[in-house]
PDB file of C-alpha atoms in Angstrom:
ATOM      1  CA  UNK X  26     -11.804  -0.238   1.006  1.00  0.00           C
ATOM      2  CA  UNK X  27     -12.895  -0.728  -2.601  1.00  0.00           C
ATOM      3  CA  UNK X  28     -10.659  -3.008  -4.598  1.00  0.00           C
ATOM      4  CA  UNK X  29     -10.564  -4.254  -8.139  1.00  0.00           C
ATOM      5  CA  UNK X  30      -9.166  -7.596  -9.098  1.00  0.00           C
ATOM      6  CA  UNK X  31      -6.627  -8.132 -11.852  1.00  0.00           C
ATOM      7  CA  UNK X  32      -5.263 -11.333 -13.317  1.00  0.00           C
ATOM      8  CA  UNK X  33      -1.540 -11.412 -13.999  1.00  0.00           C
ATOM      9  CA  UNK X  34       0.263 -14.225 -15.798  1.00  0.00           C
ATOM     10  CA  UNK X  35       3.887 -14.728 -14.824  1.00  0.00           C
ATOM     11  CA  UNK X  36       6.602 -16.953 -16.255  1.00  0.00           C
ATOM     12  CA  UNK X  37       7.874 -19.752 -13.974  1.00  0.00           C
ATOM     13  CA  UNK X  38      11.142 -17.927 -13.222  1.00  0.00           C
ATOM     14  CA  UNK X  39       9.285 -14.875 -11.932  1.00  0.00           C
ATOM     15  CA  UNK X  40       6.956 -17.059  -9.861  1.00  0.00           C
ATOM     16  CA  UNK X  41       9.996 -18.662  -8.222  1.00  0.00           C
ATOM     17  CA  UNK X  42      11.394 -15.217  -7.396  1.00  0.00           C
ATOM     18  CA  UNK X  43       8.011 -14.116  -6.057  1.00  0.00           C
ATOM     19  CA  UNK X  44       7.794 -17.157  -3.779  1.00  0.00           C
ATOM     20  CA  UNK X  45      11.367 -16.644  -2.558  1.00  0.00           C
ATOM     21  CA  UNK X  46      10.532 -13.040  -1.713  1.00  0.00           C
ATOM     22  CA  UNK X  47       7.474 -14.218   0.237  1.00  0.00           C
ATOM     23  CA  UNK X  48       9.696 -16.392   2.426  1.00  0.00           C
ATOM     24  CA  UNK X  49      12.231 -13.556   2.795  1.00  0.00           C
ATOM     25  CA  UNK X  50       9.473 -11.218   4.022  1.00  0.00           C
ATOM     26  CA  UNK X  51       8.515 -13.637   6.794  1.00  0.00           C
ATOM     27  CA  UNK X  52      11.212 -12.162   9.066  1.00  0.00           C
ATOM     28  CA  UNK X  53       9.897  -8.602   8.788  1.00  0.00           C
ATOM     29  CA  UNK X  54       6.166  -9.305   8.526  1.00  0.00           C
ATOM     30  CA  UNK X  55       5.917 -12.107  11.087  1.00  0.00           C
ATOM     31  CA  UNK X  56       4.146 -14.337   8.573  1.00  0.00           C
ATOM     32  CA  UNK X  57       4.610 -15.466   5.001  1.00  0.00           C
ATOM     33  CA  UNK X  58       2.583 -12.978   2.957  1.00  0.00           C
ATOM     34  CA  UNK X  59       0.335 -14.114   0.143  1.00  0.00           C
ATOM     35  CA  UNK X  60       1.414 -13.744  -3.455  1.00  0.00           C
ATOM     36  CA  UNK X  61      -1.185 -10.988  -3.789  1.00  0.00           C
ATOM     37  CA  UNK X  62       0.338  -9.145  -0.823  1.00  0.00           C
ATOM     38  CA  UNK X  63       3.791  -9.257  -2.402  1.00  0.00           C
ATOM     39  CA  UNK X  64       2.495  -8.135  -5.801  1.00  0.00           C
ATOM     40  CA  UNK X  65       0.657  -5.225  -4.119  1.00  0.00           C
ATOM     41  CA  UNK X  66       3.829  -4.219  -2.240  1.00  0.00           C
ATOM     42  CA  UNK X  67       5.866  -4.419  -5.445  1.00  0.00           C
ATOM     43  CA  UNK X  68       3.369  -2.319  -7.405  1.00  0.00           C
ATOM     44  CA  UNK X  69       3.161   0.292  -4.661  1.00  0.00           C
ATOM     45  CA  UNK X  70       6.936   0.510  -4.526  1.00  0.00           C
ATOM     46  CA  UNK X  71       7.206   0.684  -8.315  1.00  0.00           C
ATOM     47  CA  UNK X  72       4.557   3.375  -8.644  1.00  0.00           C
ATOM     48  CA  UNK X  73       5.868   5.463  -5.749  1.00  0.00           C
ATOM     49  CA  UNK X  74       9.401   5.240  -7.117  1.00  0.00           C
ATOM     50  CA  UNK X  75       8.196   5.636 -10.698  1.00  0.00           C
ATOM     51  CA  UNK X  76      10.126   8.812 -11.434  1.00  0.00           C
ATOM     52  CA  UNK X  77      13.409   7.223 -10.369  1.00  0.00           C
ATOM     53  CA  UNK X  78      12.653   4.037 -12.281  1.00  0.00           C
ATOM     54  CA  UNK X  79      11.890   6.012 -15.444  1.00  0.00           C
ATOM     55  CA  UNK X  80      15.194   7.870 -15.076  1.00  0.00           C
ATOM     56  CA  UNK X  81      17.070   4.601 -14.564  1.00  0.00           C
ATOM     57  CA  UNK X  82      15.401   2.996 -17.586  1.00  0.00           C
ATOM     58  CA  UNK X  83      16.149   6.020 -19.765  1.00  0.00           C
ATOM     59  CA  UNK X  84      19.810   5.923 -18.738  1.00  0.00           C
ATOM     60  CA  UNK X  85      19.976   2.173 -19.348  1.00  0.00           C
ATOM     61  CA  UNK X  86      18.395   2.650 -22.786  1.00  0.00           C
ATOM     62  CA  UNK X  87      20.901   5.402 -23.651  1.00  0.00           C
ATOM     63  CA  UNK X  88      23.801   3.179 -22.576  1.00  0.00           C
ATOM     64  CA  UNK X  89      22.622   0.217 -24.638  1.00  0.00           C
ATOM     65  CA  UNK X  90      21.986   2.422 -27.694  1.00  0.00           C
ATOM     66  CA  UNK X  91      25.483   3.925 -27.669  1.00  0.00           C
TER      67      UNK X  91
END
């Protein structure tokens, strides 16, 4: 499988949440996944659910603009 590497900088709060999620996933994955694994899972989920996320963001934006 061909892969490209990206470098992502995250604030400390997001890193803490990422690490907590890694530990949470231990129960379902049987191991603590790497940070890269969790970021890949999050991106896949975000991109697959992109249409719903865009709808949610648009509704949130409308609500905050009103």
